[in-house]
Amino acid sequence: MPELPEVETVRAGLETHLAGRVVTSTEVLHPRAIRRHIGGEPDLVGRLAGKQVTGVRRRGKYLWIDLADSADRAALVVHLGMSGQMLIARTGTPDHTHLRVRAVLDDENELRFVDQRTFGGWHLDDYTPDVFAQEDDSATQDVPVSVAHIATDPFDPAFDPVRVVDRMRAKQSEIKRVLLDQTVISGVGNIYADEALWRARLHGARIAETISRKKLRELIDAVTDVMADALKVGGTSFDALYVNVNGQSGYFERSLNAYGRAGEPCRRCGAIMRREQFMNRGSFSCPRCQRPPKANPG
């Protein structure tokens, strides 16, 4: 699943093209693409017709489109899954391979949802108050019900690093597992977790509650910095499955310091980087800069 920098790149592109536009019609070409919408295809198609887009928002890896309608206020929540793409195309241009949903707009363009593996999809959702927002944040808005359990990310105005450190310190889990917990801090996936841990000189197997508050704050700052750096170049692309709304790939993979670099020298100390198994995937670290925790003899 794309992580925050990739989703934010898509969000920004969508807002440029969609803000103020009206959906004139919608066509579902694969039923799995709307399987999360309770009302099924007729309900989704009917409710989208005539809706005006007022904005495109994101929390962590989760993306939604705000739709204006006093009688039926709803958000179009988009799950990109492993291979979902939100593309803008001129009406009449050839369909993309693996096109799943087409929404025709009032400016002779179309919003196309392309998804090779069909893990992603669209659904309409109601709004609910944001439980993660700070009480004194006047800019806080409601969020879709299906996103309400997702914690704020470092680029959210309501993000409070002190509260995030508190949530981390309450966990008796490995710190990498905590970074991937979207109810603690959102937007971080396997790639940026490894990159942030490398920058903070922390091994992912360290137990969160045993790490000092100062070090956890350094880790949060590293998460923020690495994702900000990735945003500048449009995110990370290892294949053709992640692209922005114009079909272009991101280039941050050229700047990765940890992820995917097993067998190569650490760019900080020269030690050979290692790959370890973690949650059915790889975890990359430097054995010298990121000392693993000592094994418990018991």
PDB file of C-alpha atoms in Angstrom:
ATOM      1  CA  MET A   1       0.000   0.000   0.000  1.00  0.00           C
ATOM      2  CA  PRO A   2       1.373   3.468  -0.808  1.00  0.00           C
ATOM      3  CA  GLU A   3       2.567   5.424   2.218  1.00  0.00           C
ATOM      4  CA  LEU A   4       1.893   9.044   3.140  1.00  0.00           C
ATOM      5  CA  PRO A   5       4.202  10.768   0.599  1.00  0.00           C
ATOM      6  CA  GLU A   6       2.761   8.803  -2.308  1.00  0.00           C
ATOM      7  CA  VAL A   7      -0.854   9.350  -1.195  1.00  0.00           C
ATOM      8  CA  GLU A   8      -0.239  13.062  -0.578  1.00  0.00           C
ATOM      9  CA  THR A   9       1.231  13.401  -4.080  1.00  0.00           C
ATOM     10  CA  VAL A  10      -1.962  11.845  -5.476  1.00  0.00           C
ATOM     11  CA  ARG A  11      -4.168  14.004  -3.225  1.00  0.00           C
ATOM     12  CA  ALA A  12      -2.528  17.252  -4.319  1.00  0.00           C
ATOM     13  CA  GLY A  13      -2.864  16.326  -7.977  1.00  0.00           C
ATOM     14  CA  LEU A  14      -6.507  15.352  -7.565  1.00  0.00           C
ATOM     15  CA  GLU A  15      -7.386  18.580  -5.781  1.00  0.00           C
ATOM     16  CA  THR A  16      -5.874  20.606  -8.621  1.00  0.00           C
ATOM     17  CA  HIS A  17      -8.052  18.837 -11.176  1.00  0.00           C
ATOM     18  CA  LEU A  18     -11.212  18.117  -9.153  1.00  0.00           C
ATOM     19  CA  ALA A  19     -11.931  21.115  -6.914  1.00  0.00           C
ATOM     20  CA  GLY A  20     -15.194  22.708  -8.058  1.00  0.00           C
ATOM     21  CA  ARG A  21     -15.895  20.041 -10.678  1.00  0.00           C
ATOM     22  CA  VAL A  22     -19.241  18.217 -10.842  1.00  0.00           C
ATOM     23  CA  VAL A  23     -19.615  14.462 -11.399  1.00  0.00           C
ATOM     24  CA  THR A  24     -22.017  14.025 -14.316  1.00  0.00           C
ATOM     25  CA  SER A  25     -21.997  10.218 -14.447  1.00  0.00           C
ATOM     26  CA  THR A  26     -20.180   7.188 -13.062  1.00  0.00           C
ATOM     27  CA  GLU A  27     -19.518   3.773 -14.588  1.00  0.00           C
ATOM     28  CA  VAL A  28     -18.420   0.724 -12.577  1.00  0.00           C
ATOM     29  CA  LEU A  29     -16.456  -1.735 -14.689  1.00  0.00           C
ATOM     30  CA  HIS A  30     -15.526  -4.234 -11.962  1.00  0.00           C
ATOM     31  CA  PRO A  31     -17.760  -5.043  -8.954  1.00  0.00           C
ATOM     32  CA  ARG A  32     -14.829  -5.581  -6.568  1.00  0.00           C
ATOM     33  CA  ALA A  33     -13.902  -1.910  -6.915  1.00  0.00           C
ATOM     34  CA  ILE A  34     -17.039  -0.897  -4.986  1.00  0.00           C
ATOM     35  CA  ARG A  35     -17.418  -3.916  -2.718  1.00  0.00           C
ATOM     36  CA  ARG A  36     -17.063  -1.714   0.384  1.00  0.00           C
ATOM     37  CA  HIS A  37     -20.038   0.429  -0.633  1.00  0.00           C
ATOM     38  CA  ILE A  38     -22.998  -1.015   1.245  1.00  0.00           C
ATOM     39  CA  GLY A  39     -25.642   0.159  -1.224  1.00  0.00           C
ATOM     40  CA  GLY A  40     -23.970  -1.482  -4.223  1.00  0.00           C
ATOM     41  CA  GLU A  41     -23.489  -0.092  -7.715  1.00  0.00           C
ATOM     42  CA  PRO A  42     -26.914   1.540  -8.315  1.00  0.00           C
ATOM     43  CA  ASP A  43     -26.695   3.464  -5.029  1.00  0.00           C
ATOM     44  CA  LEU A  44     -23.127   4.666  -5.582  1.00  0.00           C
ATOM     45  CA  VAL A  45     -23.755   5.706  -9.197  1.00  0.00           C
ATOM     46  CA  GLY A  46     -26.987   7.468  -8.293  1.00  0.00           C
ATOM     47  CA  ARG A  47     -25.576   9.334  -5.307  1.00  0.00           C
ATOM     48  CA  LEU A  48     -22.485  10.539  -7.164  1.00  0.00           C
ATOM     49  CA  ALA A  49     -24.490  12.013 -10.046  1.00  0.00           C
ATOM     50  CA  GLY A  50     -24.564  15.800  -9.810  1.00  0.00           C
ATOM     51  CA  LYS A  51     -22.245  15.982  -6.793  1.00  0.00           C
ATOM     52  CA  GLN A  52     -19.711  18.837  -6.712  1.00  0.00           C
ATOM     53  CA  VAL A  53     -16.214  18.227  -5.379  1.00  0.00           C
ATOM     54  CA  THR A  54     -15.346  20.695  -2.612  1.00  0.00           C
ATOM     55  CA  GLY A  55     -11.950  19.277  -1.699  1.00  0.00           C
ATOM     56  CA  VAL A  56      -9.672  16.272  -1.526  1.00  0.00           C
ATOM     57  CA  ARG A  57      -8.322  15.302   1.886  1.00  0.00           C
ATOM     58  CA  ARG A  58      -6.032  12.708   3.398  1.00  0.00           C
ATOM     59  CA  ARG A  59      -5.096  11.261   6.754  1.00  0.00           C
ATOM     60  CA  GLY A  60      -1.966   9.145   6.726  1.00  0.00           C
ATOM     61  CA  LYS A  61      -2.398   6.712   3.845  1.00  0.00           C
ATOM     62  CA  TYR A  62      -6.169   7.241   3.645  1.00  0.00           C
ATOM     63  CA  LEU A  63      -7.702   9.446   0.967  1.00  0.00           C
ATOM     64  CA  TRP A  64     -11.171  10.882   0.475  1.00  0.00           C
ATOM     65  CA  ILE A  65     -13.014  13.359  -1.745  1.00  0.00           C
ATOM     66  CA  ASP A  66     -15.437  15.809  -0.107  1.00  0.00           C
ATOM     67  CA  LEU A  67     -18.725  16.168  -1.986  1.00  0.00           C
ATOM     68  CA  ALA A  68     -21.177  19.063  -1.615  1.00  0.00           C
ATOM     69  CA  ASP A  69     -24.877  18.298  -1.242  1.00  0.00           C
ATOM     70  CA  SER A  70     -27.071  19.698   1.524  1.00  0.00           C
ATOM     71  CA  ALA A  71     -29.422  16.722   1.318  1.00  0.00           C
ATOM     72  CA  ASP A  72     -26.770  13.995   1.088  1.00  0.00           C
ATOM     73  CA  ARG A  73     -23.445  15.102   2.553  1.00  0.00           C
ATOM     74  CA  ALA A  74     -20.958  12.302   1.942  1.00  0.00           C
ATOM     75  CA  ALA A  75     -17.304  11.573   1.343  1.00  0.00           C
ATOM     76  CA  LEU A  76     -15.991   9.388  -1.445  1.00  0.00           C
ATOM     77  CA  VAL A  77     -13.384   7.296   0.366  1.00  0.00           C
ATOM     78  CA  VAL A  78     -10.660   5.827  -1.842  1.00  0.00           C
ATOM     79  CA  HIS A  79      -8.699   2.707  -0.926  1.00  0.00           C
ATOM     80  CA  LEU A  80      -5.638   2.486  -3.166  1.00  0.00           C
ATOM     81  CA  GLY A  81      -4.740  -0.998  -1.914  1.00  0.00           C
ATOM     82  CA  MET A  82      -1.525  -2.407  -3.380  1.00  0.00           C
ATOM     83  CA  SER A  83      -1.924  -1.146  -6.935  1.00  0.00           C
ATOM     84  CA  GLY A  84      -4.722   1.427  -7.090  1.00  0.00           C
ATOM     85  CA  GLN A  85      -4.218   4.511  -9.261  1.00  0.00           C
ATOM     86  CA  MET A  86      -6.358   7.658  -9.470  1.00  0.00           C
ATOM     87  CA  LEU A  87      -5.817   9.117 -12.923  1.00  0.00           C
ATOM     88  CA  ILE A  88      -7.199  12.128 -14.778  1.00  0.00           C
ATOM     89  CA  ALA A  89      -7.866  11.521 -18.473  1.00  0.00           C
ATOM     90  CA  ARG A  90      -9.598  13.373 -21.284  1.00  0.00           C
ATOM     91  CA  THR A  91     -13.013  11.924 -22.097  1.00  0.00           C
ATOM     92  CA  GLY A  92     -12.740   9.745 -25.183  1.00  0.00           C
ATOM     93  CA  THR A  93      -9.115   8.742 -24.744  1.00  0.00           C
ATOM     94  CA  PRO A  94      -8.508   4.959 -24.708  1.00  0.00           C
ATOM     95  CA  ASP A  95      -9.302   3.216 -21.448  1.00  0.00           C
ATOM     96  CA  HIS A  96      -6.387   2.320 -19.224  1.00  0.00           C
ATOM     97  CA  THR A  97      -5.629  -1.345 -18.674  1.00  0.00           C
ATOM     98  CA  HIS A  98      -7.333  -2.566 -15.471  1.00  0.00           C
ATOM     99  CA  LEU A  99      -9.777   0.385 -15.421  1.00  0.00           C
ATOM    100  CA  ARG A 100     -12.302  -0.345 -12.640  1.00  0.00           C
ATOM    101  CA  VAL A 101     -14.364   2.842 -12.181  1.00  0.00           C
ATOM    102  CA  ARG A 102     -14.900   5.904 -14.370  1.00  0.00           C
ATOM    103  CA  ALA A 103     -16.379   9.177 -13.092  1.00  0.00           C
ATOM    104  CA  VAL A 104     -17.144  11.668 -15.879  1.00  0.00           C
ATOM    105  CA  LEU A 105     -16.687  15.324 -14.925  1.00  0.00           C
ATOM    106  CA  ASP A 106     -18.278  18.508 -16.241  1.00  0.00           C
ATOM    107  CA  ASP A 107     -15.065  19.727 -17.913  1.00  0.00           C
ATOM    108  CA  GLU A 108     -14.659  16.918 -20.496  1.00  0.00           C
ATOM    109  CA  ASN A 109     -12.266  15.049 -18.208  1.00  0.00           C
ATOM    110  CA  GLU A 110     -12.684  11.790 -16.330  1.00  0.00           C
ATOM    111  CA  LEU A 111     -11.477  10.532 -12.974  1.00  0.00           C
ATOM    112  CA  ARG A 112     -10.394   6.949 -13.548  1.00  0.00           C
ATOM    113  CA  PHE A 113      -9.689   4.337 -10.881  1.00  0.00           C
ATOM    114  CA  VAL A 114      -7.223   1.787 -12.232  1.00  0.00           C
ATOM    115  CA  ASP A 115      -6.329  -1.217 -10.066  1.00  0.00           C
ATOM    116  CA  GLN A 116      -4.432  -4.222 -11.387  1.00  0.00           C
ATOM    117  CA  ARG A 117      -4.806  -6.390  -8.271  1.00  0.00           C
ATOM    118  CA  THR A 118      -8.341  -5.228  -7.345  1.00  0.00           C
ATOM    119  CA  PHE A 119      -7.473  -4.831  -3.643  1.00  0.00           C
ATOM    120  CA  GLY A 120      -8.543  -1.176  -3.632  1.00  0.00           C
ATOM    121  CA  GLY A 121     -11.874   0.504  -4.230  1.00  0.00           C
ATOM    122  CA  TRP A 122     -14.364   3.340  -3.669  1.00  0.00           C
ATOM    123  CA  HIS A 123     -17.208   3.763  -1.219  1.00  0.00           C
ATOM    124  CA  LEU A 124     -19.390   6.635  -0.011  1.00  0.00           C
ATOM    125  CA  ASP A 125     -19.251   7.327   3.698  1.00  0.00           C
ATOM    126  CA  ASP A 126     -20.869   9.564   6.303  1.00  0.00           C
ATOM    127  CA  TYR A 127     -18.875  11.998   8.446  1.00  0.00           C
ATOM    128  CA  THR A 128     -18.155  11.833  12.161  1.00  0.00           C
ATOM    129  CA  PRO A 129     -16.301  14.161  14.602  1.00  0.00           C
ATOM    130  CA  ASP A 130     -12.525  13.733  14.628  1.00  0.00           C
ATOM    131  CA  VAL A 131     -11.590  12.073  17.936  1.00  0.00           C
ATOM    132  CA  PHE A 132      -7.854  12.586  17.392  1.00  0.00           C
ATOM    133  CA  ALA A 133      -8.023  16.359  16.967  1.00  0.00           C
ATOM    134  CA  GLN A 134      -6.822  18.713  19.651  1.00  0.00           C
ATOM    135  CA  GLU A 135      -9.681  20.369  21.513  1.00  0.00           C
ATOM    136  CA  ASP A 136      -8.344  23.861  20.790  1.00  0.00           C
ATOM    137  CA  ASP A 137      -7.799  23.282  17.076  1.00  0.00           C
ATOM    138  CA  SER A 138     -10.469  25.419  15.419  1.00  0.00           C
ATOM    139  CA  ALA A 139      -9.449  24.159  11.977  1.00  0.00           C
ATOM    140  CA  THR A 140     -10.481  20.576  12.773  1.00  0.00           C
ATOM    141  CA  GLN A 141     -13.124  19.128  10.469  1.00  0.00           C
ATOM    142  CA  ASP A 142     -15.199  15.970  10.519  1.00  0.00           C
ATOM    143  CA  VAL A 143     -13.732  12.824   8.971  1.00  0.00           C
ATOM    144  CA  PRO A 144     -15.360   9.835   7.241  1.00  0.00           C
ATOM    145  CA  VAL A 145     -16.595   7.146   9.623  1.00  0.00           C
ATOM    146  CA  SER A 146     -14.271   4.528   8.116  1.00  0.00           C
ATOM    147  CA  VAL A 147     -11.257   6.784   8.754  1.00  0.00           C
ATOM    148  CA  ALA A 148     -12.191   7.874  12.297  1.00  0.00           C
ATOM    149  CA  HIS A 149      -9.945   5.269  13.976  1.00  0.00           C
ATOM    150  CA  ILE A 150      -6.854   6.475  12.078  1.00  0.00           C
ATOM    151  CA  ALA A 151      -4.486   8.668  14.114  1.00  0.00           C
ATOM    152  CA  THR A 152      -3.230  12.015  12.862  1.00  0.00           C
ATOM    153  CA  ASP A 153      -0.065  12.094  10.757  1.00  0.00           C
ATOM    154  CA  PRO A 154       2.878  14.498  11.186  1.00  0.00           C
ATOM    155  CA  PHE A 155       1.518  16.894   8.550  1.00  0.00           C
ATOM    156  CA  ASP A 156      -1.937  17.204  10.114  1.00  0.00           C
ATOM    157  CA  PRO A 157      -2.592  20.532  11.929  1.00  0.00           C
ATOM    158  CA  ALA A 158      -3.974  18.500  14.836  1.00  0.00           C
ATOM    159  CA  PHE A 159      -0.816  16.361  15.185  1.00  0.00           C
ATOM    160  CA  ASP A 160       0.572  16.472  18.731  1.00  0.00           C
ATOM    161  CA  PRO A 161       3.995  14.769  19.104  1.00  0.00           C
ATOM    162  CA  VAL A 162       3.713  14.749  22.894  1.00  0.00           C
ATOM    163  CA  ARG A 163       0.536  12.677  22.695  1.00  0.00           C
ATOM    164  CA  VAL A 164       2.120  10.390  20.130  1.00  0.00           C
ATOM    165  CA  VAL A 165       5.098   9.776  22.432  1.00  0.00           C
ATOM    166  CA  ASP A 166       2.620   8.946  25.211  1.00  0.00           C
ATOM    167  CA  ARG A 167       0.881   6.413  22.957  1.00  0.00           C
ATOM    168  CA  MET A 168       4.218   4.887  21.954  1.00  0.00           C
ATOM    169  CA  ARG A 169       5.433   4.617  25.544  1.00  0.00           C
ATOM    170  CA  ALA A 170       2.251   2.738  26.436  1.00  0.00           C
ATOM    171  CA  LYS A 171       3.121  -0.049  23.994  1.00  0.00           C
ATOM    172  CA  GLN A 172       4.991  -3.207  24.977  1.00  0.00           C
ATOM    173  CA  SER A 173       5.626  -3.955  21.308  1.00  0.00           C
ATOM    174  CA  GLU A 174       8.626  -3.592  19.033  1.00  0.00           C
ATOM    175  CA  ILE A 175       9.059   0.027  17.980  1.00  0.00           C
ATOM    176  CA  LYS A 176       8.794  -0.774  14.269  1.00  0.00           C
ATOM    177  CA  ARG A 177       5.482  -2.521  14.900  1.00  0.00           C
ATOM    178  CA  VAL A 178       4.325   0.603  16.776  1.00  0.00           C
ATOM    179  CA  LEU A 179       5.361   2.839  13.857  1.00  0.00           C
ATOM    180  CA  LEU A 180       3.197   0.722  11.555  1.00  0.00           C
ATOM    181  CA  ASP A 181       0.192   0.936  13.906  1.00  0.00           C
ATOM    182  CA  GLN A 182      -2.043   3.507  12.204  1.00  0.00           C
ATOM    183  CA  THR A 183      -3.918   4.165  15.464  1.00  0.00           C
ATOM    184  CA  VAL A 184      -0.683   5.498  17.015  1.00  0.00           C
ATOM    185  CA  ILE A 185       0.752   7.545  14.152  1.00  0.00           C
ATOM    186  CA  SER A 186      -0.548   7.307  10.605  1.00  0.00           C
ATOM    187  CA  GLY A 187       1.087   7.389   7.201  1.00  0.00           C
ATOM    188  CA  VAL A 188       4.102   5.218   7.955  1.00  0.00           C
ATOM    189  CA  GLY A 189       4.617   1.920   6.132  1.00  0.00           C
ATOM    190  CA  ASN A 190       7.511  -0.492   5.822  1.00  0.00           C
ATOM    191  CA  ILE A 191       9.738   1.742   3.687  1.00  0.00           C
ATOM    192  CA  TYR A 192       9.568   4.953   5.721  1.00  0.00           C
ATOM    193  CA  ALA A 193       9.649   3.048   9.027  1.00  0.00           C
ATOM    194  CA  ASP A 194      13.039   1.578   8.083  1.00  0.00           C
ATOM    195  CA  GLU A 195      14.269   4.965   6.859  1.00  0.00           C
ATOM    196  CA  ALA A 196      13.174   6.789  10.031  1.00  0.00           C
ATOM    197  CA  LEU A 197      14.654   4.141  12.316  1.00  0.00           C
ATOM    198  CA  TRP A 198      17.959   4.413  10.437  1.00  0.00           C
ATOM    199  CA  ARG A 199      17.967   8.199  10.815  1.00  0.00           C
ATOM    200  CA  ALA A 200      17.168   7.914  14.533  1.00  0.00           C
ATOM    201  CA  ARG A 201      19.784   5.138  15.041  1.00  0.00           C
ATOM    202  CA  LEU A 202      17.158   2.795  16.508  1.00  0.00           C
ATOM    203  CA  HIS A 203      16.723  -0.904  15.818  1.00  0.00           C
ATOM    204  CA  GLY A 204      13.139  -1.841  14.992  1.00  0.00           C
ATOM    205  CA  ALA A 205      13.118  -4.663  17.548  1.00  0.00           C
ATOM    206  CA  ARG A 206      13.574  -2.300  20.509  1.00  0.00           C
ATOM    207  CA  ILE A 207      10.531  -2.371  22.803  1.00  0.00           C
ATOM    208  CA  ALA A 208       8.706   0.962  22.666  1.00  0.00           C
ATOM    209  CA  GLU A 209       8.102   1.365  26.406  1.00  0.00           C
ATOM    210  CA  THR A 210      11.851   0.968  27.115  1.00  0.00           C
ATOM    211  CA  ILE A 211      12.874   3.836  24.821  1.00  0.00           C
ATOM    212  CA  SER A 212      13.275   7.280  26.366  1.00  0.00           C
ATOM    213  CA  ARG A 213      10.823  10.030  25.547  1.00  0.00           C
ATOM    214  CA  LYS A 214      13.674  12.074  24.082  1.00  0.00           C
ATOM    215  CA  LYS A 215      14.638   9.267  21.707  1.00  0.00           C
ATOM    216  CA  LEU A 216      11.023   8.682  20.684  1.00  0.00           C
ATOM    217  CA  ARG A 217      10.687  12.374  19.894  1.00  0.00           C
ATOM    218  CA  GLU A 218      13.838  12.081  17.735  1.00  0.00           C
ATOM    219  CA  LEU A 219      12.161   9.176  15.946  1.00  0.00           C
ATOM    220  CA  ILE A 220       9.003  11.203  15.294  1.00  0.00           C
ATOM    221  CA  ASP A 221      11.143  14.021  13.915  1.00  0.00           C
ATOM    222  CA  ALA A 222      12.941  11.487  11.694  1.00  0.00           C
ATOM    223  CA  VAL A 223       9.591  10.173  10.419  1.00  0.00           C
ATOM    224  CA  THR A 224       8.517  13.715   9.584  1.00  0.00           C
ATOM    225  CA  ASP A 225      11.790  14.604   7.881  1.00  0.00           C
ATOM    226  CA  VAL A 226      12.069  11.479   5.743  1.00  0.00           C
ATOM    227  CA  MET A 227       8.487  11.789   4.507  1.00  0.00           C
ATOM    228  CA  ALA A 228       8.964  15.500   3.812  1.00  0.00           C
ATOM    229  CA  ASP A 229      12.055  14.670   1.753  1.00  0.00           C
ATOM    230  CA  ALA A 230      10.095  12.019  -0.172  1.00  0.00           C
ATOM    231  CA  LEU A 231       7.266  14.470  -0.844  1.00  0.00           C
ATOM    232  CA  LYS A 232       9.669  16.824  -2.606  1.00  0.00           C
ATOM    233  CA  VAL A 233      10.288  14.211  -5.312  1.00  0.00           C
ATOM    234  CA  GLY A 234       6.806  12.697  -5.507  1.00  0.00           C
ATOM    235  CA  GLY A 235       7.283   9.668  -3.264  1.00  0.00           C
ATOM    236  CA  THR A 236       8.904   6.284  -3.826  1.00  0.00           C
ATOM    237  CA  SER A 237       8.320   4.059  -6.878  1.00  0.00           C
ATOM    238  CA  PHE A 238       9.799   0.601  -7.321  1.00  0.00           C
ATOM    239  CA  ASP A 239       7.565  -0.368 -10.250  1.00  0.00           C
ATOM    240  CA  ALA A 240       4.877   1.074 -12.508  1.00  0.00           C
ATOM    241  CA  LEU A 241       2.057   0.525  -9.996  1.00  0.00           C
ATOM    242  CA  TYR A 242       2.520   3.774  -8.091  1.00  0.00           C
ATOM    243  CA  VAL A 243       2.016   6.891 -10.210  1.00  0.00           C
ATOM    244  CA  ASN A 244       0.508  10.330  -9.668  1.00  0.00           C
ATOM    245  CA  VAL A 245      -2.667  11.548 -11.395  1.00  0.00           C
ATOM    246  CA  ASN A 246      -0.707  12.216 -14.597  1.00  0.00           C
ATOM    247  CA  GLY A 247       0.854   8.755 -14.645  1.00  0.00           C
ATOM    248  CA  GLN A 248       4.299   9.850 -13.430  1.00  0.00           C
ATOM    249  CA  SER A 249       6.428   7.951 -10.892  1.00  0.00           C
ATOM    250  CA  GLY A 250       8.178   9.251  -7.780  1.00  0.00           C
ATOM    251  CA  TYR A 251      11.949   9.195  -7.399  1.00  0.00           C
ATOM    252  CA  PHE A 252      12.732   8.922  -3.674  1.00  0.00           C
ATOM    253  CA  GLU A 253      14.012   5.346  -4.037  1.00  0.00           C
ATOM    254  CA  ARG A 254      17.277   6.901  -5.229  1.00  0.00           C
ATOM    255  CA  SER A 255      17.729   8.477  -1.774  1.00  0.00           C
ATOM    256  CA  LEU A 256      16.897   5.485   0.426  1.00  0.00           C
ATOM    257  CA  ASN A 257      19.452   4.825   3.170  1.00  0.00           C
ATOM    258  CA  ALA A 258      18.052   1.603   4.630  1.00  0.00           C
ATOM    259  CA  TYR A 259      15.164  -0.010   2.778  1.00  0.00           C
ATOM    260  CA  GLY A 260      16.266  -2.526   0.142  1.00  0.00           C
ATOM    261  CA  ARG A 261      20.002  -2.027   0.806  1.00  0.00           C
ATOM    262  CA  ALA A 262      20.916  -5.425   2.315  1.00  0.00           C
ATOM    263  CA  GLY A 263      24.511  -6.306   1.499  1.00  0.00           C
ATOM    264  CA  GLU A 264      25.474  -2.719   0.740  1.00  0.00           C
ATOM    265  CA  PRO A 265      27.599  -0.463   2.989  1.00  0.00           C
ATOM    266  CA  CYS A 266      25.810   1.818   5.435  1.00  0.00           C
ATOM    267  CA  ARG A 267      26.005   5.354   4.115  1.00  0.00           C
ATOM    268  CA  ARG A 268      26.820   6.600   7.616  1.00  0.00           C
ATOM    269  CA  CYS A 269      29.393   4.146   9.032  1.00  0.00           C
ATOM    270  CA  GLY A 270      30.251   1.697   6.237  1.00  0.00           C
ATOM    271  CA  ALA A 271      29.018  -1.465   7.953  1.00  0.00           C
ATOM    272  CA  ILE A 272      27.184  -3.949   5.725  1.00  0.00           C
ATOM    273  CA  MET A 273      23.430  -3.450   5.909  1.00  0.00           C
ATOM    274  CA  ARG A 274      21.279  -6.397   6.980  1.00  0.00           C
ATOM    275  CA  ARG A 275      17.846  -7.703   6.081  1.00  0.00           C
ATOM    276  CA  GLU A 276      15.789  -9.412   8.780  1.00  0.00           C
ATOM    277  CA  GLN A 277      12.361 -11.020   8.597  1.00  0.00           C
ATOM    278  CA  PHE A 278       9.607  -8.884  10.068  1.00  0.00           C
ATOM    279  CA  MET A 279       5.830  -9.457   9.824  1.00  0.00           C
ATOM    280  CA  ASN A 280       6.152 -11.484   6.584  1.00  0.00           C
ATOM    281  CA  ARG A 281       8.326  -8.828   4.954  1.00  0.00           C
ATOM    282  CA  GLY A 282      11.847  -7.451   5.110  1.00  0.00           C
ATOM    283  CA  SER A 283      13.296  -5.071   7.672  1.00  0.00           C
ATOM    284  CA  PHE A 284      16.575  -3.331   6.808  1.00  0.00           C
ATOM    285  CA  SER A 285      19.054  -1.879   9.289  1.00  0.00           C
ATOM    286  CA  CYS A 286      22.706  -1.211  10.033  1.00  0.00           C
ATOM    287  CA  PRO A 287      24.222  -3.630  12.594  1.00  0.00           C
ATOM    288  CA  ARG A 288      26.585  -0.932  13.880  1.00  0.00           C
ATOM    289  CA  CYS A 289      24.425   2.232  13.885  1.00  0.00           C
ATOM    290  CA  GLN A 290      21.265   0.414  14.981  1.00  0.00           C
ATOM    291  CA  ARG A 291      22.270  -2.032  17.671  1.00  0.00           C
ATOM    292  CA  PRO A 292      19.631  -4.752  18.185  1.00  0.00           C
ATOM    293  CA  PRO A 293      18.357  -5.315  21.719  1.00  0.00           C
ATOM    294  CA  LYS A 294      20.140  -7.962  23.757  1.00  0.00           C
ATOM    295  CA  ALA A 295      18.399 -11.316  23.847  1.00  0.00           C
ATOM    296  CA  ASN A 296      16.626 -12.138  27.093  1.00  0.00           C
ATOM    297  CA  PRO A 297      18.473 -15.142  28.600  1.00  0.00           C
ATOM    298  CA  GLY A 298      15.219 -16.290  30.138  1.00  0.00           C
TER     299      GLY A 298
END
